[in-house]
Amino acid sequence: MAKNKKKTNKWNYIIFTVFVAFIIGSYFLNFDLGSRIGSNFMIFARDMISILPPAFILIGLFDVWVSRKSIEKNFGHTSGFKKYIYAILLAATTVGGTFVAFPVANTLYHKGANYSSIFTYVTAASLVMIPMSIMEASILGVKFTAIRIGVSLPLVIISSILLGNFFTRIDYKIPKAE
Amino acid sequence: MYTLYYIAGIAVLISFFADREKTIKGLKIGWKKFSKILGTYLKLLIILSFILLISDQFIINYLGGQAPFVGLIMGLIIGSITMMPGFIAYPLAGILVSRGVNYMVVAAFITTLMLVGVATYPVEKEYFGIKATIWRNIAGFIISALIAVVTGVLYGEVLV
């Protein structure tokens, strides 16, 4: 399995190199479609470069500094309803959206958070990011954003509890990303 | 844009003064996690570069001028398969509204854009496993549909 993973990773790098060569070639040959793909690529690449490396530094520090006990206490089975509040607050302040939320959720889970908290966290991270919501309200109106957040948060918590129970029942294990 | 670098830098400094060894261990863990997932993120970058080819014009054409419920379904589907950063998505949503597209349809599009990630599947499955990824996205789709309908009702676009 581990060896297989390594192989897929290698393929990803090879495909990526070919892809970058294709974009550079497209610019030189004025291949319109390729250049458009290239500028799309730049949009997301800039996003990822500005977010991913520091995010993983913080995840690493989080891993060594935050004790398993405190995660269990606040995001685990013993924490009652307040774990959803914490999960949503953590989500609202997570910089970088889902790209960062996925690895953070995985780390939380392996430190003792239960399913329903990490599902709430990841889902809320894409729904209530503060900077995004402000932008949305300024373009579509405060009413729109208020409805979206107001309706979604209860639904997010309910669905997280349902999914959490389901995954506990079937004894599902989330892969360890290390 | 590089705010997170400052935050991480400060965190590393503080951590380093508090405990040198722990910090080095933490940075190693971070690097290990990062190098392991990097290939998948690169793959995601390629997928997203192609997906963004679905032009604004295409989305405006498909979501505009539809019967409300057809628009709702289209909004849910287009939002699920596409993925775009907020600074592109929201101005686009603004254009849709100014063209008279229902708020319900815009809500369907915007919410699935955020909640359902068909394109981000390769990354999500690495961290959640296949089963959890699929169920979470199905739940996201249902939540988005409910949000859209409630939006439609509260804006007086659909009668109950």
Coordinates of C-alpha atoms in Angstrom, one line a residue:
Chain A
M1 CA 0.0 0.0 0.0
A2 CA 2.7 2.5 1.0
K3 CA 4.8 1.6 -1.9
N4 CA 1.8 2.0 -4.2
K5 CA 1.2 5.5 -2.8
K6 CA 4.7 6.4 -3.5
K7 CA 4.3 5.3 -7.1
T8 CA 1.1 7.4 -7.5
N9 CA 2.9 10.3 -6.1
K10 CA 5.7 9.9 -8.6
W11 CA 3.1 9.8 -11.4
N12 CA 1.6 12.9 -10.2
Y13 CA 4.9 14.7 -10.4
I14 CA 5.5 13.4 -13.9
I15 CA 2.1 14.4 -15.1
F16 CA 2.5 17.8 -13.5
T17 CA 5.8 18.4 -15.3
V18 CA 4.3 17.5 -18.6
F19 CA 1.4 19.8 -17.8
V20 CA 3.7 22.7 -17.0
A21 CA 5.7 22.1 -20.2
F22 CA 2.4 22.1 -22.1
I23 CA 1.5 25.5 -20.6
I24 CA 4.9 27.1 -21.3
G25 CA 4.8 25.6 -24.9
S26 CA 1.3 27.1 -25.4
Y27 CA 2.5 30.6 -24.5
F28 CA 5.4 30.4 -26.9
L29 CA 3.3 29.0 -29.7
N30 CA 0.3 31.3 -29.0
F31 CA -1.9 28.3 -28.5
D32 CA -5.0 30.0 -27.1
L33 CA -6.6 27.2 -25.2
G34 CA -3.3 26.3 -23.6
S35 CA -2.7 29.9 -22.5
R36 CA -6.2 30.1 -21.0
I37 CA -5.6 26.9 -19.0
G38 CA -2.3 28.4 -18.0
S39 CA -3.9 31.6 -16.6
N40 CA -6.4 29.4 -14.7
F41 CA -3.5 27.5 -13.4
M42 CA -1.8 30.6 -12.1
I43 CA -5.0 31.7 -10.2
F44 CA -5.1 28.5 -8.2
A45 CA -1.3 28.0 -8.0
R46 CA -0.9 31.5 -6.4
D47 CA -3.6 30.6 -3.9
M48 CA -1.9 27.3 -2.9
I49 CA 1.6 28.8 -2.7
S50 CA 0.4 31.5 -0.4
I51 CA -1.5 29.1 1.8
L52 CA -0.2 25.5 1.9
P53 CA 3.5 25.8 3.1
P54 CA 2.7 27.9 6.1
A55 CA -0.4 26.0 6.8
F56 CA 1.5 22.7 7.1
I57 CA 4.1 24.4 9.3
L58 CA 1.2 25.4 11.7
I59 CA -0.3 21.9 11.5
G60 CA 3.1 20.4 12.4
L61 CA 3.4 22.8 15.4
F62 CA -0.2 22.1 16.4
D63 CA 0.7 18.4 16.4
V64 CA 3.5 18.7 18.9
W65 CA 2.0 21.4 21.1
V66 CA -1.6 20.6 21.5
S67 CA -2.2 17.6 23.7
R68 CA -4.4 14.7 22.8
K69 CA -6.2 15.3 26.1
S70 CA -7.3 18.8 25.3
I71 CA -8.6 17.8 21.9
E72 CA -10.5 14.9 23.4
K73 CA -12.0 17.1 26.0
N74 CA -13.1 19.8 23.5
F75 CA -13.8 17.9 20.3
G76 CA -14.3 14.3 21.5
H77 CA -17.2 12.2 22.7
T78 CA -17.1 13.6 26.2
S79 CA -17.6 17.2 24.9
G80 CA -21.3 17.8 24.5
F81 CA -22.9 20.3 22.2
K82 CA -20.1 22.8 22.7
K83 CA -17.8 20.9 20.4
Y84 CA -20.0 22.0 17.5
I85 CA -19.6 25.6 18.6
Y86 CA -15.8 25.2 18.9
A87 CA -15.7 23.5 15.5
I88 CA -17.6 26.3 13.8
L89 CA -15.5 29.0 15.5
L90 CA -12.3 27.2 14.4
A91 CA -13.8 26.9 10.9
A92 CA -14.7 30.6 10.7
T93 CA -11.1 31.6 11.5
T94 CA -9.3 28.9 9.3
V95 CA -7.4 30.8 6.6
G96 CA -7.4 29.1 3.3
G97 CA -10.7 27.2 3.2
T98 CA -11.0 23.6 2.5
F99 CA -7.5 23.1 1.2
V100 CA -6.3 23.7 4.8
A101 CA -9.4 22.4 6.5
F102 CA -8.9 18.8 5.2
P103 CA -5.5 18.2 6.7
V104 CA -6.4 20.1 9.9
A105 CA -9.5 17.9 10.3
N106 CA -7.4 14.8 9.7
T107 CA -5.0 15.9 12.4
L108 CA -7.8 16.7 14.8
Y109 CA -9.4 13.3 14.3
H110 CA -6.2 11.4 15.0
K111 CA -5.8 13.4 18.2
G112 CA -9.2 12.3 19.5
A113 CA -11.8 14.5 17.9
N114 CA -14.9 12.5 16.9
Y115 CA -16.5 12.3 13.5
S116 CA -19.3 14.7 14.1
S117 CA -16.9 17.5 15.2
I118 CA -14.6 17.1 12.2
F119 CA -17.5 16.9 9.8
T120 CA -18.9 20.1 11.3
Y121 CA -15.5 21.7 11.1
V122 CA -14.8 20.9 7.4
T123 CA -18.3 21.7 6.2
A124 CA -18.4 25.0 8.2
A125 CA -14.9 25.9 6.9
S126 CA -16.3 26.1 3.4
L127 CA -19.5 27.9 4.5
V128 CA -18.6 30.5 7.0
M129 CA -15.1 31.8 6.3
I130 CA -15.2 35.3 7.5
P131 CA -13.5 37.1 4.6
M132 CA -15.5 35.3 2.0
S133 CA -18.8 36.0 3.7
I134 CA -18.0 39.7 3.9
M135 CA -17.3 39.7 0.2
E136 CA -20.5 37.9 -0.5
A137 CA -22.6 40.2 1.6
S138 CA -21.2 43.2 -0.2
I139 CA -22.1 41.8 -3.6
L140 CA -25.3 39.9 -3.0
G141 CA -26.6 41.7 0.1
V142 CA -26.6 41.0 3.8
K143 CA -30.0 39.2 3.6
F144 CA -28.6 36.6 1.2
T145 CA -25.6 35.9 3.4
A146 CA -27.7 35.8 6.6
I147 CA -30.1 33.3 5.1
R148 CA -27.3 31.1 3.8
I149 CA -25.4 31.0 7.1
G150 CA -28.5 30.9 9.3
V151 CA -30.1 28.0 7.4
S152 CA -26.9 26.1 6.9
L153 CA -25.3 25.9 10.3
P154 CA -28.2 23.9 12.0
L155 CA -28.3 21.6 8.9
V156 CA -24.5 21.2 9.1
I157 CA -24.7 20.2 12.7
I158 CA -27.6 17.8 12.2
S159 CA -26.0 16.1 9.2
S160 CA -22.7 15.9 11.0
I161 CA -24.4 14.1 13.9
L162 CA -26.1 11.7 11.5
L163 CA -22.9 11.0 9.6
G164 CA -20.9 10.7 12.8
N165 CA -23.3 8.1 14.2
F166 CA -23.3 6.2 10.9
F167 CA -19.5 6.0 10.7
T168 CA -19.2 5.1 14.4
R169 CA -21.7 2.3 13.8
I170 CA -19.9 0.8 10.8
D171 CA -16.6 1.3 12.7
Y172 CA -15.1 3.4 9.9
K173 CA -11.5 4.5 10.2
I174 CA -10.2 7.6 8.6
P175 CA -6.8 7.1 7.0
K176 CA -3.8 8.5 8.8
A177 CA -2.1 11.1 6.6
E178 CA 1.4 10.8 7.8
Chain B
M1 CA -1.8 37.5 0.5
Y2 CA 1.2 36.2 2.5
T3 CA -0.5 36.7 5.9
L4 CA -0.3 33.1 6.7
Y5 CA 3.5 33.2 6.2
Y6 CA 3.8 35.9 8.9
I7 CA 1.5 34.0 11.3
A8 CA 3.5 30.8 10.7
G9 CA 6.8 32.7 11.1
I10 CA 5.8 34.2 14.4
A11 CA 4.4 30.8 15.6
V12 CA 7.7 29.1 14.8
L13 CA 9.7 31.8 16.6
I14 CA 7.6 31.6 19.8
S15 CA 7.7 27.8 19.7
F16 CA 11.4 27.8 19.1
F17 CA 12.0 30.0 22.2
A18 CA 9.7 27.8 24.3
D19 CA 11.1 24.5 23.2
R20 CA 13.7 24.0 20.6
E21 CA 13.4 20.3 20.2
K22 CA 9.7 20.2 20.1
T23 CA 9.7 22.9 17.3
I24 CA 12.1 20.9 15.2
K25 CA 10.0 17.8 15.6
G26 CA 6.8 19.8 14.7
L27 CA 8.5 21.2 11.6
K28 CA 9.5 17.7 10.6
I29 CA 5.9 16.4 11.0
G30 CA 4.6 19.3 9.0
W31 CA 7.1 18.7 6.2
K32 CA 6.4 15.0 6.2
K33 CA 2.6 15.6 5.9
F34 CA 3.2 18.3 3.2
S35 CA 5.6 16.3 1.0
K36 CA 3.2 13.3 1.2
I37 CA 0.2 15.2 -0.1
L38 CA 2.0 17.6 -2.5
G39 CA 1.5 15.3 -5.5
T40 CA -2.2 15.1 -4.9
Y41 CA -2.5 18.9 -4.6
L42 CA -0.6 19.2 -7.9
K43 CA -3.0 16.9 -9.5
L44 CA -5.8 19.0 -8.1
L45 CA -4.2 22.1 -9.6
I46 CA -4.3 20.5 -13.1
I47 CA -8.0 19.4 -12.7
L48 CA -9.0 22.9 -11.5
S49 CA -7.1 24.6 -14.4
F50 CA -9.3 22.7 -16.8
I51 CA -12.5 23.1 -14.9
L52 CA -12.2 26.9 -14.9
L53 CA -12.4 26.8 -18.7
I54 CA -16.1 26.5 -18.1
S55 CA -16.6 30.2 -18.9
D56 CA -18.6 32.8 -17.1
Q57 CA -20.6 33.1 -20.3
F58 CA -21.5 29.4 -20.2
I59 CA -22.7 29.7 -16.6
I60 CA -24.7 32.9 -17.3
N61 CA -26.3 31.3 -20.4
Y62 CA -27.3 28.1 -18.5
L63 CA -28.5 29.7 -15.3
G64 CA -30.3 32.6 -16.9
G65 CA -33.7 32.4 -18.5
Q66 CA -34.6 29.0 -17.1
A67 CA -37.8 28.0 -15.3
P68 CA -37.0 28.4 -11.6
F69 CA -36.8 24.7 -10.8
V70 CA -34.8 23.9 -13.9
G71 CA -32.5 26.7 -12.9
L72 CA -32.3 25.3 -9.4
I73 CA -31.2 21.9 -10.6
M74 CA -28.7 23.4 -13.1
G75 CA -27.3 25.6 -10.3
L76 CA -26.8 22.6 -8.0
I77 CA -25.1 20.6 -10.7
I78 CA -22.9 23.4 -12.1
G79 CA -21.9 24.4 -8.6
S80 CA -21.0 20.9 -7.7
I81 CA -18.7 20.2 -10.6
T82 CA -17.0 23.5 -10.8
M83 CA -14.7 25.1 -8.3
M84 CA -13.6 28.7 -8.4
P85 CA -12.1 31.1 -5.9
G86 CA -14.4 33.6 -4.2
F87 CA -13.1 36.6 -6.0
I88 CA -14.3 35.1 -9.3
A89 CA -17.5 33.4 -8.0
Y90 CA -19.1 36.3 -6.2
P91 CA -18.7 38.9 -9.0
L92 CA -20.2 36.2 -11.3
A93 CA -23.1 35.7 -8.8
G94 CA -23.5 39.5 -8.8
I95 CA -23.8 39.4 -12.7
L96 CA -26.3 36.6 -12.5
V97 CA -28.5 38.6 -10.0
S98 CA -28.3 41.7 -12.2
R99 CA -29.5 39.7 -15.2
G100 CA -32.6 38.8 -13.3
V101 CA -31.6 35.2 -12.3
N102 CA -33.5 34.1 -9.2
Y103 CA -31.7 34.3 -5.8
M104 CA -32.7 30.7 -5.3
V105 CA -30.7 29.7 -8.4
V106 CA -27.7 31.8 -7.3
A107 CA -27.9 30.3 -3.8
A108 CA -27.9 26.8 -5.3
F109 CA -24.9 27.6 -7.4
I110 CA -22.9 29.4 -4.7
T111 CA -23.6 26.9 -2.0
T112 CA -22.8 23.8 -3.9
L113 CA -19.7 25.6 -5.2
M114 CA -18.5 25.7 -1.6
L115 CA -20.0 22.5 -0.1
V116 CA -19.8 20.0 -2.9
G117 CA -16.3 19.3 -4.3
V118 CA -16.4 16.8 -7.1
A119 CA -13.1 18.3 -8.3
T120 CA -11.4 18.2 -4.8
Y121 CA -12.3 14.5 -4.5
P122 CA -8.6 13.4 -4.9
V123 CA -7.5 15.5 -1.9
E124 CA -10.5 14.9 0.3
K125 CA -10.2 11.1 -0.1
E126 CA -6.6 11.2 1.1
Y127 CA -7.7 12.7 4.4
F128 CA -11.2 11.2 4.9
G129 CA -11.2 8.0 3.0
I130 CA -13.5 7.3 0.0
K131 CA -16.6 6.4 2.0
A132 CA -16.6 9.5 4.2
T133 CA -15.8 11.7 1.2
I134 CA -18.8 10.5 -0.8
W135 CA -21.2 10.7 2.1
R136 CA -20.1 14.1 3.1
N137 CA -20.5 15.4 -0.4
I138 CA -24.0 13.9 -0.7
A139 CA -24.9 15.6 2.6
G140 CA -23.5 18.9 1.2
F141 CA -25.6 18.5 -1.9
I142 CA -28.8 18.0 0.1
I143 CA -28.0 20.9 2.5
S144 CA -27.3 23.2 -0.6
A145 CA -30.7 22.2 -2.1
L146 CA -32.5 23.0 1.1
I147 CA -30.7 26.4 1.5
A148 CA -31.6 27.3 -2.1
V149 CA -35.3 26.5 -1.6
V150 CA -35.4 28.5 1.7
T151 CA -33.7 31.4 0.0
G152 CA -36.3 31.2 -2.8
V153 CA -39.1 31.2 -0.3
L154 CA -37.7 34.1 1.7
Y155 CA -37.2 36.2 -1.4
G156 CA -40.7 35.4 -2.5
E157 CA -39.6 33.7 -5.6
V158 CA -41.3 30.4 -4.9
L159 CA -44.6 30.1 -3.2
V160 CA -45.2 27.5 -0.6

